[in-house]
Amino acid sequence: MNSALYTGWIAHRRFAPTAHAFRYRIGLLYLDLDEQEAVVGLSPLAGKSRLAPFSFRETDYLKTYTQTGMRLIDAVRQQVGIALGRTPQGAIRVLTQPRSWGLSFNPVSFFYCFEADGTLAAVLCEVTNTPWRERYHYVLPAQGDGFQHVAVAKAFHVSPFLPRDLQYRMSFSAPDARLGVHMADWQGELKLFDATLNLQRTSLDRAGLHRYVRQFPWMTAKTCVAIYWQAMRLFLKRTPIFSHQAADGAFRIATAHNKEQRHEKP
């Protein structure tokens, strides 16, 4: 099975105008979209029922396409194909929080899009903001092996505590025994914020799924509570608040970025 589970840490650091940092334990599903039925069949705890402790629904993602009947794998290929001018023909695998007890929420989900020969072609990032529950997509092209370093102008209002006139600088690689993603928000030569995902892979079988449910029984609810808890802490620190703005366009495409330009690797 190509699908797996990843566990590890998510860390956020805010440098200006208010210093703030936190780190949480996290568990994520890495699902090959061609293996959905096999994963759901691993255990009675996994399924499509409304209150399953571990489940996956295609209509939770790329809703413009999937809620009109398009398969998620086709929706991802179409979005990436429009962005890149070519459509990856290999596996599509998503790194995401599975539904937990009927609750679905992901600040960001990563769709790893492979060529037919198994090389990574691109990553489609689906970002959801809070509390507006809007969505936006960034397409990160991949070239060659190893860590990829890309940059893209921010086009979507995510946090009320960060402005829109920022540049995202990101590092990522194809998922393996370890998985890392690093994203930093830069305003000119000033880094305001960064987030790092540092994960280790574990097998996805019946025992592994049960272990995940025991370790992260309320993962989605924990994420939602943590977002508002940290927002309250920032508010009490009198961090400036920026008004909500509509998204700029339907999606943005990242470009290669020189990693020597103060670019950090996870």
Coordinates of C-alpha atoms in Angstrom, one line a residue:
M1 CA 0.0 0.0 0.0
N2 CA 1.3 3.4 -0.9
S3 CA -0.9 5.2 1.6
A4 CA 0.6 5.8 5.1
L5 CA 0.4 7.7 8.3
Y6 CA 2.7 10.5 9.3
T7 CA 3.2 11.7 12.9
G8 CA 5.4 14.4 14.3
W9 CA 5.3 18.1 15.1
I10 CA 3.9 21.4 13.7
A11 CA 5.7 24.5 14.9
H12 CA 4.8 28.2 14.3
R13 CA 7.0 31.2 15.1
R14 CA 6.0 34.8 14.8
F15 CA 8.9 37.3 14.8
A16 CA 7.3 40.7 14.1
P17 CA 5.6 42.9 15.2
T18 CA 4.8 40.6 18.1
A19 CA 7.0 37.6 19.1
H20 CA 5.0 34.4 19.5
A21 CA 5.6 30.7 19.1
F22 CA 4.1 27.3 19.7
R23 CA 4.5 23.6 18.8
Y24 CA 2.0 20.8 18.7
R25 CA 2.1 17.1 18.2
I26 CA 0.2 16.2 15.0
G27 CA -0.9 13.1 13.0
L28 CA -1.8 13.2 9.4
L29 CA -3.1 10.7 6.7
Y30 CA -1.1 10.3 3.5
L31 CA -3.7 8.8 1.2
D32 CA -3.2 7.5 -2.3
L33 CA -6.5 8.6 -3.9
D34 CA -6.6 5.2 -5.8
E35 CA -6.5 3.4 -2.4
Q36 CA -9.5 4.9 -0.7
E37 CA -11.6 1.8 -0.5
A38 CA -8.7 -0.3 0.8
V39 CA -8.0 2.2 3.6
V40 CA -11.6 2.4 4.6
G41 CA -11.8 -1.4 4.7
L42 CA -8.9 -1.7 7.2
S43 CA -11.1 -1.4 10.3
P44 CA -14.7 -0.7 11.5
L45 CA -13.3 2.5 13.0
A46 CA -12.6 3.8 9.4
G47 CA -15.5 4.5 7.1
K48 CA -17.8 6.9 5.5
S49 CA -20.4 7.0 8.2
R50 CA -21.0 10.5 9.7
L51 CA -19.6 9.8 13.1
A52 CA -16.6 7.5 12.2
P53 CA -13.5 8.3 14.3
F54 CA -11.4 8.1 11.1
S55 CA -12.8 8.7 7.7
F56 CA -12.2 10.4 4.3
R57 CA -14.6 12.2 2.0
E58 CA -13.7 13.5 -1.4
T59 CA -16.2 16.3 -1.1
D60 CA -14.2 17.9 1.7
Y61 CA -11.7 19.0 -0.9
L62 CA -11.7 21.1 -4.1
K63 CA -15.4 21.6 -3.5
T64 CA -16.0 23.6 -6.7
Y65 CA -15.3 20.3 -8.6
T66 CA -16.1 17.5 -6.2
Q67 CA -19.5 18.7 -5.0
T68 CA -20.7 18.7 -8.7
G69 CA -19.7 15.1 -9.1
M70 CA -16.1 15.2 -10.3
R71 CA -13.7 12.7 -8.8
L72 CA -11.1 14.3 -6.5
I73 CA -8.2 12.7 -8.4
D74 CA -9.6 14.3 -11.7
A75 CA -10.2 17.6 -10.0
V76 CA -6.6 17.8 -8.7
R77 CA -5.2 16.8 -12.1
Q78 CA -7.3 19.4 -13.8
Q79 CA -6.3 22.2 -11.5
V80 CA -2.6 21.3 -11.7
G81 CA -2.8 20.8 -15.5
I82 CA -4.3 24.3 -15.9
A83 CA -1.5 25.8 -13.8
L84 CA 1.4 24.0 -15.3
G85 CA 0.3 23.6 -18.9
R86 CA 0.7 19.8 -18.6
T87 CA -1.2 17.2 -16.5
P88 CA 0.7 14.7 -14.3
Q89 CA -0.4 11.2 -15.1
G90 CA 1.0 9.4 -12.1
A91 CA -0.4 8.9 -8.6
I92 CA -2.1 11.7 -6.6
R93 CA -1.6 11.4 -2.9
V94 CA -2.9 13.8 -0.3
L95 CA -1.4 14.7 3.1
T96 CA -4.3 15.8 5.3
Q97 CA -6.2 15.4 8.6
P98 CA -8.8 12.8 8.1
R99 CA -12.3 13.4 9.3
S100 CA -12.7 12.7 13.0
W101 CA -16.1 12.0 14.5
G102 CA -17.8 13.8 11.7
L103 CA -15.6 16.9 11.9
S104 CA -13.6 18.0 8.9
F105 CA -11.2 21.0 8.9
N106 CA -7.7 21.4 7.4
P107 CA -5.8 24.7 7.5
V108 CA -3.8 23.3 4.6
S109 CA -3.8 20.0 2.7
F110 CA -1.0 19.0 0.3
F111 CA -1.7 17.0 -2.9
Y112 CA 1.5 15.4 -4.1
C113 CA 1.2 14.9 -7.9
F114 CA 3.5 12.4 -9.5
E115 CA 4.5 11.7 -13.1
A116 CA 3.9 8.2 -14.6
D117 CA 7.6 7.3 -13.8
G118 CA 7.1 8.2 -10.1
T119 CA 8.9 11.5 -10.0
L120 CA 7.2 14.4 -8.2
A121 CA 5.7 16.9 -10.6
A122 CA 4.1 19.4 -8.3
V123 CA 2.3 19.9 -5.0
L124 CA -1.1 21.5 -4.9
C125 CA -1.8 23.3 -1.6
E126 CA -5.4 23.8 -0.6
V127 CA -5.5 26.5 2.1
T128 CA -8.5 27.1 4.2
N129 CA -8.8 30.3 6.3
T130 CA -10.5 30.9 9.7
P131 CA -13.2 31.8 10.5
W132 CA -14.4 32.4 6.9
R133 CA -13.8 28.9 5.7
E134 CA -12.8 30.1 2.3
R135 CA -10.4 28.1 0.1
Y136 CA -7.5 29.0 -2.2
H137 CA -4.9 26.9 -4.1
Y138 CA -1.2 27.4 -4.7
V139 CA 0.6 25.1 -7.2
L140 CA 4.2 24.4 -6.3
P141 CA 6.1 22.9 -9.3
A142 CA 8.9 20.3 -8.5
Q143 CA 12.1 19.9 -10.5
G144 CA 14.4 17.0 -9.9
D145 CA 15.0 15.2 -6.6
G146 CA 15.6 16.5 -3.1
F147 CA 14.3 19.6 -1.4
Q148 CA 12.5 22.0 -3.7
H149 CA 12.7 25.8 -2.9
V150 CA 9.9 28.0 -4.3
A151 CA 8.4 31.4 -3.7
V152 CA 4.9 32.8 -4.4
A153 CA 3.2 36.1 -3.6
K154 CA 0.5 35.7 -1.0
A155 CA -2.9 36.0 -2.6
F156 CA -5.4 34.8 0.1
H157 CA -6.3 36.2 3.5
V158 CA -5.5 33.5 6.0
S159 CA -4.8 35.0 9.5
P160 CA -6.2 38.3 10.6
F161 CA -2.9 38.9 12.3
L162 CA -0.8 38.9 9.1
P163 CA -1.1 41.3 6.1
R164 CA -1.6 40.3 2.5
D165 CA 1.4 42.0 1.0
L166 CA 3.8 39.1 1.7
Q167 CA 5.8 36.5 -0.1
Y168 CA 5.7 32.9 0.8
R169 CA 9.0 31.1 0.6
M170 CA 8.6 27.3 0.9
S171 CA 10.8 24.2 1.0
F172 CA 9.4 20.7 0.5
S173 CA 10.3 17.3 -0.9
A174 CA 8.6 14.1 -2.0
P175 CA 7.3 12.2 1.0
D176 CA 9.6 9.4 2.2
A177 CA 10.6 7.9 5.6
R178 CA 10.6 11.6 6.8
L179 CA 8.5 14.4 5.5
G180 CA 9.2 18.1 5.9
V181 CA 7.6 21.3 4.8
H182 CA 8.8 24.8 5.7
M183 CA 7.0 28.0 4.9
A184 CA 8.1 31.5 5.8
D185 CA 6.2 34.8 5.3
W186 CA 8.5 37.6 4.1
Q187 CA 7.7 41.3 3.8
G188 CA 10.6 42.6 1.7
E189 CA 13.7 41.6 3.7
L190 CA 11.8 41.2 7.0
K191 CA 10.6 37.7 8.0
L192 CA 7.4 38.0 9.9
F193 CA 6.4 34.4 10.4
D194 CA 7.3 30.8 9.7
A195 CA 5.8 27.3 10.0
T196 CA 7.5 24.0 10.0
L197 CA 6.0 20.5 9.6
N198 CA 8.4 17.7 10.7
L199 CA 7.0 14.2 10.3
Q200 CA 8.0 10.5 10.3
R201 CA 6.2 7.9 8.3
T202 CA 4.5 4.8 9.8
S203 CA 2.7 2.0 8.0
L204 CA -1.0 2.2 7.4
D205 CA -2.5 -1.1 8.3
R206 CA -5.2 -2.2 10.8
A207 CA -2.9 -2.0 13.8
G208 CA -1.4 1.3 12.6
L209 CA -4.9 2.9 12.1
H210 CA -6.0 1.8 15.6
R211 CA -2.8 3.3 17.1
Y212 CA -3.4 6.6 15.3
V213 CA -7.0 6.8 16.6
R214 CA -5.7 6.2 20.2
Q215 CA -2.9 8.8 19.8
F216 CA -5.0 11.4 18.1
P217 CA -8.7 10.7 19.0
W218 CA -9.8 14.3 18.5
M219 CA -7.2 15.6 16.0
T220 CA -9.6 17.9 14.0
A221 CA -11.2 19.3 17.1
K222 CA -7.8 19.9 18.6
T223 CA -6.7 21.9 15.6
C224 CA -9.8 24.1 15.6
V225 CA -9.5 24.8 19.4
A226 CA -5.7 25.5 19.0
I227 CA -6.3 28.1 16.3
Y228 CA -8.7 30.1 18.4
W229 CA -6.6 29.7 21.6
Q230 CA -3.5 31.1 19.8
A231 CA -5.6 33.9 18.2
M232 CA -6.7 34.9 21.7
R233 CA -3.1 34.9 22.9
L234 CA -2.1 37.2 20.0
F235 CA -5.1 39.5 20.7
L236 CA -4.0 39.8 24.3
K237 CA -0.5 40.7 23.1
R238 CA -2.1 43.5 21.1
T239 CA -0.9 42.1 17.8
P240 CA -2.3 44.3 15.0
I241 CA -5.3 43.0 13.1
F242 CA -5.7 43.2 9.3
S243 CA -9.2 43.4 7.7
H244 CA -10.3 40.5 5.5
Q245 CA -9.7 40.8 1.8
A246 CA -11.1 38.8 -1.1
A247 CA -8.7 36.3 -2.8
D248 CA -6.7 37.5 -5.7
G249 CA -7.6 35.2 -8.6
A250 CA -8.4 31.5 -8.6
F251 CA -4.9 30.1 -7.8
R252 CA -1.2 31.1 -7.9
I253 CA 1.8 29.3 -9.3
A254 CA 5.1 29.3 -7.3
T255 CA 8.4 29.8 -9.0
A256 CA 11.9 28.5 -8.1
H257 CA 13.6 30.4 -5.4
N258 CA 17.3 30.7 -4.6
K259 CA 17.8 28.8 -1.3
E260 CA 20.9 30.9 -0.6
Q261 CA 18.7 33.9 -0.1
R262 CA 18.2 33.3 3.6
H263 CA 15.9 30.4 2.7
E264 CA 15.5 27.8 5.5
K265 CA 15.1 24.1 5.0
P266 CA 12.8 22.0 7.3

